[in-house]
PDB file of N, CA and C in Angstrom:
ATOM      1  N   TRP A 544       0.814  -1.189   0.000  1.00 86.00           N
ATOM      2  CA  TRP A 544       0.000   0.000   0.000  1.00 86.00           C
ATOM      3  C   TRP A 544       0.861   1.258   0.000  1.00 86.00           C
ATOM      4  N   LEU A 545       1.955   1.212   0.733  1.00 92.00           N
ATOM      5  CA  LEU A 545       2.796   2.405   0.796  1.00 92.00           C
ATOM      6  C   LEU A 545       3.349   2.767  -0.575  1.00 92.00           C
ATOM      7  N   ASP A 546       3.720   1.751  -1.370  1.00 93.00           N
ATOM      8  CA  ASP A 546       4.221   2.013  -2.723  1.00 93.00           C
ATOM      9  C   ASP A 546       3.142   2.671  -3.578  1.00 93.00           C
ATOM     10  N   LYS A 547       1.925   2.148  -3.478  1.00 94.00           N
ATOM     11  CA  LYS A 547       0.822   2.707  -4.272  1.00 94.00           C
ATOM     12  C   LYS A 547       0.528   4.155  -3.864  1.00 94.00           C
ATOM     13  N   PHE A 548       0.524   4.413  -2.571  1.00 95.00           N
ATOM     14  CA  PHE A 548       0.311   5.787  -2.116  1.00 95.00           C
ATOM     15  C   PHE A 548       1.427   6.692  -2.615  1.00 95.00           C
ATOM     16  N   GLY A 549       2.657   6.213  -2.529  1.00 93.00           N
ATOM     17  CA  GLY A 549       3.798   6.992  -3.002  1.00 93.00           C
ATOM     18  C   GLY A 549       3.682   7.324  -4.476  1.00 93.00           C
ATOM     19  N   GLU A 550       3.284   6.341  -5.271  1.00 95.00           N
ATOM     20  CA  GLU A 550       3.108   6.558  -6.712  1.00 95.00           C
ATOM     21  C   GLU A 550       2.032   7.602  -6.992  1.00 95.00           C
ATOM     22  N   ALA A 551       1.026   7.662  -6.128  1.00 96.00           N
ATOM     23  CA  ALA A 551      -0.072   8.620  -6.303  1.00 96.00           C
ATOM     24  C   ALA A 551       0.214   9.942  -5.583  1.00 96.00           C
ATOM     25  N   ASP A 552       1.403  10.084  -5.039  1.00 96.00           N
ATOM     26  CA  ASP A 552       1.801  11.302  -4.330  1.00 96.00           C
ATOM     27  C   ASP A 552       0.925  11.577  -3.108  1.00 96.00           C
ATOM     28  N   ILE A 553       0.515  10.495  -2.440  1.00 97.00           N
ATOM     29  CA  ILE A 553      -0.295  10.610  -1.230  1.00 97.00           C
ATOM     30  C   ILE A 553       0.620  10.360  -0.032  1.00 97.00           C
ATOM     31  N   PRO A 554       0.718  11.316   0.885  1.00 96.00           N
ATOM     32  CA  PRO A 554       1.560  11.099   2.060  1.00 96.00           C
ATOM     33  C   PRO A 554       1.040   9.921   2.873  1.00 96.00           C
ATOM     34  N   ALA A 555       1.924   9.018   3.238  1.00 95.00           N
ATOM     35  CA  ALA A 555       1.538   7.855   4.029  1.00 95.00           C
ATOM     36  C   ALA A 555       2.768   7.318   4.738  1.00 95.00           C
ATOM     37  N   ALA A 556       2.542   6.616   5.820  1.00 91.00           N
ATOM     38  CA  ALA A 556       3.629   5.992   6.571  1.00 91.00           C
ATOM     39  C   ALA A 556       3.089   4.722   7.209  1.00 91.00           C
ATOM     40  N   PRO A 557       3.970   3.788   7.505  1.00 89.00           N
ATOM     41  CA  PRO A 557       3.509   2.558   8.145  1.00 89.00           C
ATOM     42  C   PRO A 557       3.063   2.822   9.583  1.00 89.00           C
ATOM     43  N   ILE A 558       2.184   1.978  10.060  1.00 93.00           N
ATOM     44  CA  ILE A 558       1.773   2.024  11.462  1.00 93.00           C
ATOM     45  C   ILE A 558       2.545   0.925  12.172  1.00 93.00           C
ATOM     46  N   ASN A 559       3.359   1.313  13.128  1.00 94.00           N
ATOM     47  CA  ASN A 559       4.199   0.357  13.839  1.00 94.00           C
ATOM     48  C   ASN A 559       3.471  -0.267  15.016  1.00 94.00           C
ATOM     49  N   THR A 560       3.872  -1.481  15.342  1.00 96.00           N
ATOM     50  CA  THR A 560       3.447  -2.076  16.601  1.00 96.00           C
ATOM     51  C   THR A 560       4.244  -1.382  17.705  1.00 96.00           C
ATOM     52  N   VAL A 561       3.889  -1.616  18.954  1.00 92.00           N
ATOM     53  CA  VAL A 561       4.649  -1.029  20.061  1.00 92.00           C
ATOM     54  C   VAL A 561       6.098  -1.487  19.992  1.00 92.00           C
ATOM     55  N   ALA A 562       6.321  -2.777  19.761  1.00 93.00           N
ATOM     56  CA  ALA A 562       7.688  -3.311  19.684  1.00 93.00           C
ATOM     57  C   ALA A 562       8.475  -2.643  18.558  1.00 93.00           C
ATOM     58  N   GLU A 563       7.844  -2.455  17.412  1.00 95.00           N
ATOM     59  CA  GLU A 563       8.513  -1.802  16.283  1.00 95.00           C
ATOM     60  C   GLU A 563       8.826  -0.339  16.603  1.00 95.00           C
ATOM     61  N   ALA A 564       7.894   0.337  17.250  1.00 93.00           N
ATOM     62  CA  ALA A 564       8.110   1.745  17.596  1.00 93.00           C
ATOM     63  C   ALA A 564       9.265   1.902  18.580  1.00 93.00           C
ATOM     64  N   VAL A 565       9.344   1.015  19.554  1.00 91.00           N
ATOM     65  CA  VAL A 565      10.424   1.069  20.545  1.00 91.00           C
ATOM     66  C   VAL A 565      11.779   0.835  19.893  1.00 91.00           C
ATOM     67  N   GLU A 566      11.838  -0.040  18.908  1.00 93.00           N
ATOM     68  CA  GLU A 566      13.103  -0.376  18.247  1.00 93.00           C
ATOM     69  C   GLU A 566      13.409   0.512  17.041  1.00 93.00           C
ATOM     70  N   ASP A 567      12.530   1.422  16.699  1.00 94.00           N
ATOM     71  CA  ASP A 567      12.710   2.272  15.526  1.00 94.00           C
ATOM     72  C   ASP A 567      13.983   3.116  15.636  1.00 94.00           C
ATOM     73  N   VAL A 568      14.664   3.289  14.515  1.00 95.00           N
ATOM     74  CA  VAL A 568      15.916   4.049  14.474  1.00 95.00           C
ATOM     75  C   VAL A 568      15.707   5.467  15.009  1.00 95.00           C
ATOM     76  N   GLN A 569      14.632   6.113  14.600  1.00 94.00           N
ATOM     77  CA  GLN A 569      14.366   7.488  15.037  1.00 94.00           C
ATOM     78  C   GLN A 569      14.068   7.543  16.535  1.00 94.00           C
ATOM     79  N   THR A 570      13.325   6.571  17.030  1.00 94.00           N
ATOM     80  CA  THR A 570      13.020   6.513  18.463  1.00 94.00           C
ATOM     81  C   THR A 570      14.306   6.416  19.261  1.00 94.00           C
ATOM     82  N   ARG A 571      15.207   5.533  18.824  1.00 93.00           N
ATOM     83  CA  ARG A 571      16.489   5.356  19.513  1.00 93.00           C
ATOM     84  C   ARG A 571      17.357   6.605  19.395  1.00 93.00           C
ATOM     85  N   ALA A 572      17.410   7.202  18.209  1.00 94.00           N
ATOM     86  CA  ALA A 572      18.260   8.374  17.987  1.00 94.00           C
ATOM     87  C   ALA A 572      17.826   9.557  18.862  1.00 94.00           C
ATOM     88  N   ARG A 573      16.531   9.678  19.108  1.00 92.00           N
ATOM     89  CA  ARG A 573      16.022  10.787  19.926  1.00 92.00           C
ATOM     90  C   ARG A 573      16.009  10.464  21.412  1.00 92.00           C
ATOM     91  N   GLY A 574      16.403   9.225  21.769  1.00 90.00           N
ATOM     92  CA  GLY A 574      16.439   8.848  23.181  1.00 90.00           C
ATOM     93  C   GLY A 574      15.065   8.839  23.816  1.00 90.00           C
ATOM     94  N   LEU A 575      14.072   8.341  23.072  1.00 93.00           N
ATOM     95  CA  LEU A 575      12.694   8.386  23.554  1.00 93.00           C
ATOM     96  C   LEU A 575      12.311   7.244  24.488  1.00 93.00           C
ATOM     97  N   ILE A 576      13.209   6.305  24.691  1.00 92.00           N
ATOM     98  CA  ILE A 576      12.950   5.221  25.636  1.00 92.00           C
ATOM     99  C   ILE A 576      13.999   5.314  26.739  1.00 92.00           C
ATOM    100  N   VAL A 577      13.544   5.388  27.982  1.00 90.00           N
ATOM    101  CA  VAL A 577      14.458   5.428  29.119  1.00 90.00           C
ATOM    102  C   VAL A 577      14.227   4.199  29.985  1.00 90.00           C
ATOM    103  N   GLN A 578      15.254   3.806  30.717  1.00 90.00           N
ATOM    104  CA  GLN A 578      15.128   2.686  31.639  1.00 90.00           C
ATOM    105  C   GLN A 578      15.164   3.228  33.057  1.00 90.00           C
ATOM    106  N   LEU A 579      14.182   2.832  33.841  1.00 88.00           N
ATOM    107  CA  LEU A 579      14.067   3.277  35.220  1.00 88.00           C
ATOM    108  C   LEU A 579      14.018   2.066  36.134  1.00 88.00           C
ATOM    109  N   GLU A 580      14.540   2.221  37.339  1.00 88.00           N
ATOM    110  CA  GLU A 580      14.471   1.138  38.315  1.00 88.00           C
ATOM    111  C   GLU A 580      13.141   1.217  39.054  1.00 88.00           C
ATOM    112  N   HIS A 581      12.428   0.096  39.048  1.00 86.00           N
ATOM    113  CA  HIS A 581      11.141   0.011  39.731  1.00 86.00           C
ATOM    114  C   HIS A 581      11.315  -0.904  40.937  1.00 86.00           C
ATOM    115  N   PRO A 582      10.836  -0.506  42.114  1.00 85.00           N
ATOM    116  CA  PRO A 582      11.052  -1.318  43.313  1.00 85.00           C
ATOM    117  C   PRO A 582      10.401  -2.702  43.269  1.00 85.00           C
ATOM    118  N   ALA A 583       9.339  -2.861  42.503  1.00 86.00           N
ATOM    119  CA  ALA A 583       8.638  -4.149  42.466  1.00 86.00           C
ATOM    120  C   ALA A 583       9.038  -5.020  41.283  1.00 86.00           C
ATOM    121  N   ILE A 584       9.375  -4.421  40.137  1.00 87.00           N
ATOM    122  CA  ILE A 584       9.631  -5.231  38.934  1.00 87.00           C
ATOM    123  C   ILE A 584      11.037  -5.092  38.379  1.00 87.00           C
ATOM    124  N   GLY A 585      11.883  -4.315  39.053  1.00 91.00           N
ATOM    125  CA  GLY A 585      13.256  -4.145  38.565  1.00 91.00           C
ATOM    126  C   GLY A 585      13.325  -3.078  37.489  1.00 91.00           C
ATOM    127  N   THR A 586      14.176  -3.300  36.510  1.00 90.00           N
ATOM    128  CA  THR A 586      14.352  -2.325  35.442  1.00 90.00           C
ATOM    129  C   THR A 586      13.133  -2.316  34.527  1.00 90.00           C
ATOM    130  N   ALA A 587      12.595  -1.124  34.294  1.00 85.00           N
ATOM    131  CA  ALA A 587      11.413  -0.975  33.439  1.00 85.00           C
ATOM    132  C   ALA A 587      11.693   0.074  32.375  1.00 85.00           C
ATOM    133  N   LYS A 588      11.244  -0.192  31.161  1.00 86.00           N
ATOM    134  CA  LYS A 588      11.357   0.792  30.086  1.00 86.00           C
ATOM    135  C   LYS A 588      10.159   1.730  30.162  1.00 86.00           C
ATOM    136  N   SER A 589      10.416   2.996  29.859  1.00 87.00           N
ATOM    137  CA  SER A 589       9.355   3.993  29.874  1.00 87.00           C
ATOM    138  C   SER A 589       9.573   4.963  28.718  1.00 87.00           C
ATOM    139  N   ILE A 590       8.531   5.648  28.339  1.00 88.00           N
ATOM    140  CA  ILE A 590       8.626   6.630  27.263  1.00 88.00           C
ATOM    141  C   ILE A 590       9.164   7.934  27.845  1.00 88.00           C
ATOM    142  N   ALA A 591      10.186   8.470  27.207  1.00 89.00           N
ATOM    143  CA  ALA A 591      10.767   9.737  27.640  1.00 89.00           C
ATOM    144  C   ALA A 591       9.919  10.898  27.136  1.00 89.00           C
ATOM    145  N   ASN A 592      10.109  12.042  27.720  1.00 87.00           N
ATOM    146  CA  ASN A 592       9.421  13.241  27.264  1.00 87.00           C
ATOM    147  C   ASN A 592       9.976  13.628  25.897  1.00 87.00           C
ATOM    148  N   PRO A 593       9.143  13.719  24.865  1.00 88.00           N
ATOM    149  CA  PRO A 593       9.645  14.062  23.533  1.00 88.00           C
ATOM    150  C   PRO A 593       9.996  15.542  23.380  1.00 88.00           C
ATOM    151  N   ILE A 594       9.593  16.358  24.344  1.00 87.00           N
ATOM    152  CA  ILE A 594       9.879  17.791  24.285  1.00 87.00           C
ATOM    153  C   ILE A 594      11.256  18.034  24.880  1.00 87.00           C
ATOM    154  N   ARG A 595      12.093  18.753  24.151  1.00 85.00           N
ATOM    155  CA  ARG A 595      13.454  19.046  24.598  1.00 85.00           C
ATOM    156  C   ARG A 595      13.552  20.515  24.997  1.00 85.00           C
ATOM    157  N   PHE A 596      14.107  20.750  26.170  1.00 84.00           N
ATOM    158  CA  PHE A 596      14.347  22.096  26.668  1.00 84.00           C
ATOM    159  C   PHE A 596      15.850  22.335  26.687  1.00 84.00           C
ATOM    160  N   SER A 597      16.313  23.357  25.991  1.00 84.00           N
ATOM    161  CA  SER A 597      17.753  23.588  25.903  1.00 84.00           C
ATOM    162  C   SER A 597      18.353  24.023  27.238  1.00 84.00           C
ATOM    163  N   ASP A 598      17.638  24.817  28.017  1.00 88.00           N
ATOM    164  CA  ASP A 598      18.180  25.306  29.281  1.00 88.00           C
ATOM    165  C   ASP A 598      17.680  24.545  30.504  1.00 88.00           C
ATOM    166  N   THR A 599      16.681  23.722  30.327  1.00 84.00           N
ATOM    167  CA  THR A 599      16.120  22.969  31.444  1.00 84.00           C
ATOM    168  C   THR A 599      15.923  21.520  31.028  1.00 84.00           C
ATOM    169  N   PRO A 600      16.961  20.708  31.144  1.00 81.00           N
ATOM    170  CA  PRO A 600      16.806  19.308  30.734  1.00 81.00           C
ATOM    171  C   PRO A 600      15.779  18.573  31.604  1.00 81.00           C
ATOM    172  N   VAL A 601      15.046  17.697  30.994  1.00 82.00           N
ATOM    173  CA  VAL A 601      14.051  16.893  31.693  1.00 82.00           C
ATOM    174  C   VAL A 601      14.767  15.744  32.390  1.00 82.00           C
ATOM    175  N   SER A 602      14.353  15.448  33.618  1.00 81.00           N
ATOM    176  CA  SER A 602      14.927  14.295  34.318  1.00 81.00           C
ATOM    177  C   SER A 602      13.815  13.279  34.572  1.00 81.00           C
ATOM    178  N   PHE A 603      14.212  12.056  34.726  1.00 80.00           N
ATOM    179  CA  PHE A 603      13.260  10.962  34.947  1.00 80.00           C
ATOM    180  C   PHE A 603      13.595  10.350  36.300  1.00 80.00           C
ATOM    181  N   ARG A 604      12.767  10.660  37.302  1.00 79.00           N
ATOM    182  CA  ARG A 604      13.051  10.233  38.663  1.00 79.00           C
ATOM    183  C   ARG A 604      12.160   9.097  39.146  1.00 79.00           C
ATOM    184  N   LEU A 605      10.978   9.000  38.593  1.00 80.00           N
ATOM    185  CA  LEU A 605      10.019   8.017  39.097  1.00 80.00           C
ATOM    186  C   LEU A 605       9.701   6.974  38.040  1.00 80.00           C
ATOM    187  N   PRO A 606       9.603   5.723  38.447  1.00 81.00           N
ATOM    188  CA  PRO A 606       9.222   4.680  37.490  1.00 81.00           C
ATOM    189  C   PRO A 606       7.726   4.747  37.211  1.00 81.00           C
ATOM    190  N   PRO A 607       7.282   4.086  36.140  1.00 80.00           N
ATOM    191  CA  PRO A 607       5.841   4.056  35.873  1.00 80.00           C
ATOM    192  C   PRO A 607       5.122   3.313  36.996  1.00 80.00           C
ATOM    193  N   PRO A 608       3.911   3.729  37.341  1.00 85.00           N
ATOM    194  CA  PRO A 608       3.188   3.065  38.422  1.00 85.00           C
ATOM    195  C   PRO A 608       2.693   1.688  37.999  1.00 85.00           C
ATOM    196  N   LEU A 609       2.512   0.836  39.004  1.00 85.00           N
ATOM    197  CA  LEU A 609       1.887  -0.459  38.756  1.00 85.00           C
ATOM    198  C   LEU A 609       0.392  -0.239  38.542  1.00 85.00           C
ATOM    199  N   LEU A 610      -0.269  -1.197  37.925  1.00 88.00           N
ATOM    200  CA  LEU A 610      -1.708  -1.101  37.693  1.00 88.00           C
ATOM    201  C   LEU A 610      -2.429  -0.925  39.031  1.00 88.00           C
ATOM    202  N   GLY A 611      -3.165   0.136  39.164  1.00 89.00           N
ATOM    203  CA  GLY A 611      -3.938   0.391  40.377  1.00 89.00           C
ATOM    204  C   GLY A 611      -3.153   1.014  41.517  1.00 89.00           C
ATOM    205  N   GLU A 612      -1.875   1.300  41.309  1.00 89.00           N
ATOM    206  CA  GLU A 612      -1.025   1.801  42.388  1.00 89.00           C
ATOM    207  C   GLU A 612      -1.546   3.108  42.996  1.00 89.00           C
ATOM    208  N   HIS A 613      -2.144   3.961  42.211  1.00 93.00           N
ATOM    209  CA  HIS A 613      -2.607   5.254  42.708  1.00 93.00           C
ATOM    210  C   HIS A 613      -4.130   5.363  42.785  1.00 93.00           C
ATOM    211  N   THR A 614      -4.804   4.229  42.698  1.00 92.00           N
ATOM    212  CA  THR A 614      -6.271   4.244  42.669  1.00 92.00           C
ATOM    213  C   THR A 614      -6.867   4.924  43.893  1.00 92.00           C
ATOM    214  N   ALA A 615      -6.408   4.539  45.101  1.00 94.00           N
ATOM    215  CA  ALA A 615      -6.988   5.102  46.328  1.00 94.00           C
ATOM    216  C   ALA A 615      -6.772   6.614  46.383  1.00 94.00           C
ATOM    217  N   GLU A 616      -5.585   7.059  46.031  1.00 96.00           N
ATOM    218  CA  GLU A 616      -5.277   8.493  46.044  1.00 96.00           C
ATOM    219  C   GLU A 616      -6.186   9.261  45.076  1.00 96.00           C
ATOM    220  N   ILE A 617      -6.388   8.700  43.899  1.00 96.00           N
ATOM    221  CA  ILE A 617      -7.248   9.352  42.900  1.00 96.00           C
ATOM    222  C   ILE A 617      -8.695   9.384  43.372  1.00 96.00           C
ATOM    223  N   LEU A 618      -9.164   8.259  43.906  1.00 96.00           N
ATOM    224  CA  LEU A 618     -10.553   8.214  44.381  1.00 96.00           C
ATOM    225  C   LEU A 618     -10.777   9.184  45.538  1.00 96.00           C
ATOM    226  N   ARG A 619      -9.795   9.286  46.459  1.00 96.00           N
ATOM    227  CA  ARG A 619      -9.913  10.273  47.542  1.00 96.00           C
ATOM    228  C   ARG A 619     -10.012  11.685  46.960  1.00 96.00           C
ATOM    229  N   GLY A 620      -9.206  11.965  45.949  1.00 97.00           N
ATOM    230  CA  GLY A 620      -9.236  13.277  45.300  1.00 97.00           C
ATOM    231  C   GLY A 620     -10.569  13.567  44.632  1.00 97.00           C
ATOM    232  N   LEU A 621     -11.274  12.519  44.254  1.00 97.00           N
ATOM    233  CA  LEU A 621     -12.590  12.675  43.628  1.00 97.00           C
ATOM    234  C   LEU A 621     -13.718  12.706  44.659  1.00 97.00           C
ATOM    235  N   GLY A 622     -13.336  12.620  45.944  1.00 97.00           N
ATOM    236  CA  GLY A 622     -14.329  12.737  46.999  1.00 97.00           C
ATOM    237  C   GLY A 622     -14.875  11.434  47.543  1.00 97.00           C
ATOM    238  N   TYR A 623     -14.330  10.300  47.142  1.00 96.00           N
ATOM    239  CA  TYR A 623     -14.805   9.024  47.671  1.00 96.00           C
ATOM    240  C   TYR A 623     -14.240   8.805  49.068  1.00 96.00           C
ATOM    241  N   SER A 624     -15.057   8.248  49.944  1.00 96.00           N
ATOM    242  CA  SER A 624     -14.626   7.958  51.311  1.00 96.00           C
ATOM    243  C   SER A 624     -13.957   6.586  51.357  1.00 96.00           C
ATOM    244  N   ALA A 625     -13.316   6.300  52.485  1.00 94.00           N
ATOM    245  CA  ALA A 625     -12.697   4.989  52.679  1.00 94.00           C
ATOM    246  C   ALA A 625     -13.765   3.896  52.595  1.00 94.00           C
ATOM    247  N   GLU A 626     -14.951   4.196  53.120  1.00 94.00           N
ATOM    248  CA  GLU A 626     -16.054   3.230  53.061  1.00 94.00           C
ATOM    249  C   GLU A 626     -16.479   2.982  51.612  1.00 94.00           C
ATOM    250  N   ASP A 627     -16.582   4.053  50.817  1.00 94.00           N
ATOM    251  CA  ASP A 627     -16.924   3.914  49.394  1.00 94.00           C
ATOM    252  C   ASP A 627     -15.908   3.019  48.686  1.00 94.00           C
ATOM    253  N   MET A 628     -14.622   3.268  48.963  1.00 93.00           N
ATOM    254  CA  MET A 628     -13.569   2.489  48.302  1.00 93.00           C
ATOM    255  C   MET A 628     -13.617   1.030  48.725  1.00 93.00           C
ATOM    256  N   GLN A 629     -13.923   0.789  49.998  1.00 92.00           N
ATOM    257  CA  GLN A 629     -14.033  -0.586  50.478  1.00 92.00           C
ATOM    258  C   GLN A 629     -15.192  -1.286  49.778  1.00 92.00           C
ATOM    259  N   THR A 630     -16.309  -0.593  49.627  1.00 92.00           N
ATOM    260  CA  THR A 630     -17.469  -1.163  48.930  1.00 92.00           C
ATOM    261  C   THR A 630     -17.106  -1.500  47.488  1.00 92.00           C
ATOM    262  N   MET A 631     -16.406  -0.584  46.812  1.00 90.00           N
ATOM    263  CA  MET A 631     -15.990  -0.841  45.431  1.00 90.00           C
ATOM    264  C   MET A 631     -15.061  -2.046  45.356  1.00 90.00           C
ATOM    265  N   ALA A 632     -14.149  -2.159  46.311  1.00 88.00           N
ATOM    266  CA  ALA A 632     -13.210  -3.283  46.306  1.00 88.00           C
ATOM    267  C   ALA A 632     -13.947  -4.603  46.506  1.00 88.00           C
ATOM    268  N   VAL A 633     -14.915  -4.609  47.425  1.00 88.00           N
ATOM    269  CA  VAL A 633     -15.696  -5.827  47.684  1.00 88.00           C
ATOM    270  C   VAL A 633     -16.506  -6.213  46.456  1.00 88.00           C
ATOM    271  N   GLU A 634     -17.016  -5.211  45.748  1.00 87.00           N
ATOM    272  CA  GLU A 634     -17.824  -5.468  44.558  1.00 87.00           C
ATOM    273  C   GLU A 634     -16.971  -5.620  43.304  1.00 87.00           C
ATOM    274  N   SER A 635     -15.657  -5.656  43.486  1.00 79.00           N
ATOM    275  CA  SER A 635     -14.693  -5.850  42.385  1.00 79.00           C
ATOM    276  C   SER A 635     -14.780  -4.763  41.329  1.00 79.00           C
ATOM    277  N   ALA A 636     -15.027  -3.542  41.748  1.00 63.00           N
ATOM    278  CA  ALA A 636     -15.051  -2.421  40.806  1.00 63.00           C
ATOM    279  C   ALA A 636     -13.636  -1.880  40.676  1.00 63.00           C
ATOM    280  N   THR A 637     -12.867  -2.495  39.773  1.00 55.00           N
ATOM    281  CA  THR A 637     -11.479  -2.049  39.620  1.00 55.00           C
ATOM    282  C   THR A 637     -11.326  -1.245  38.360  1.00 55.00           C
TER     283      THR A 637
END
């Protein structure tokens, strides 16, 4: 399809899988994948900030959260009580 689009002068590009995107030459050249130490799973790959600041470099201090790691904090911020959260947990509302 890409050849046909090219012949017709239609801009097009392939759609990569996540694995392909992570291994892409441009992704690697721009340093868009960083490795962070996670206390529960060890070394974890994460997406770096694609925005570059010349005078204020971006740092990566925290690993990506585990699934549900911040659920209670978010629900509290939305006004749910501890009792509400317990009810949701019992009813398997994850």
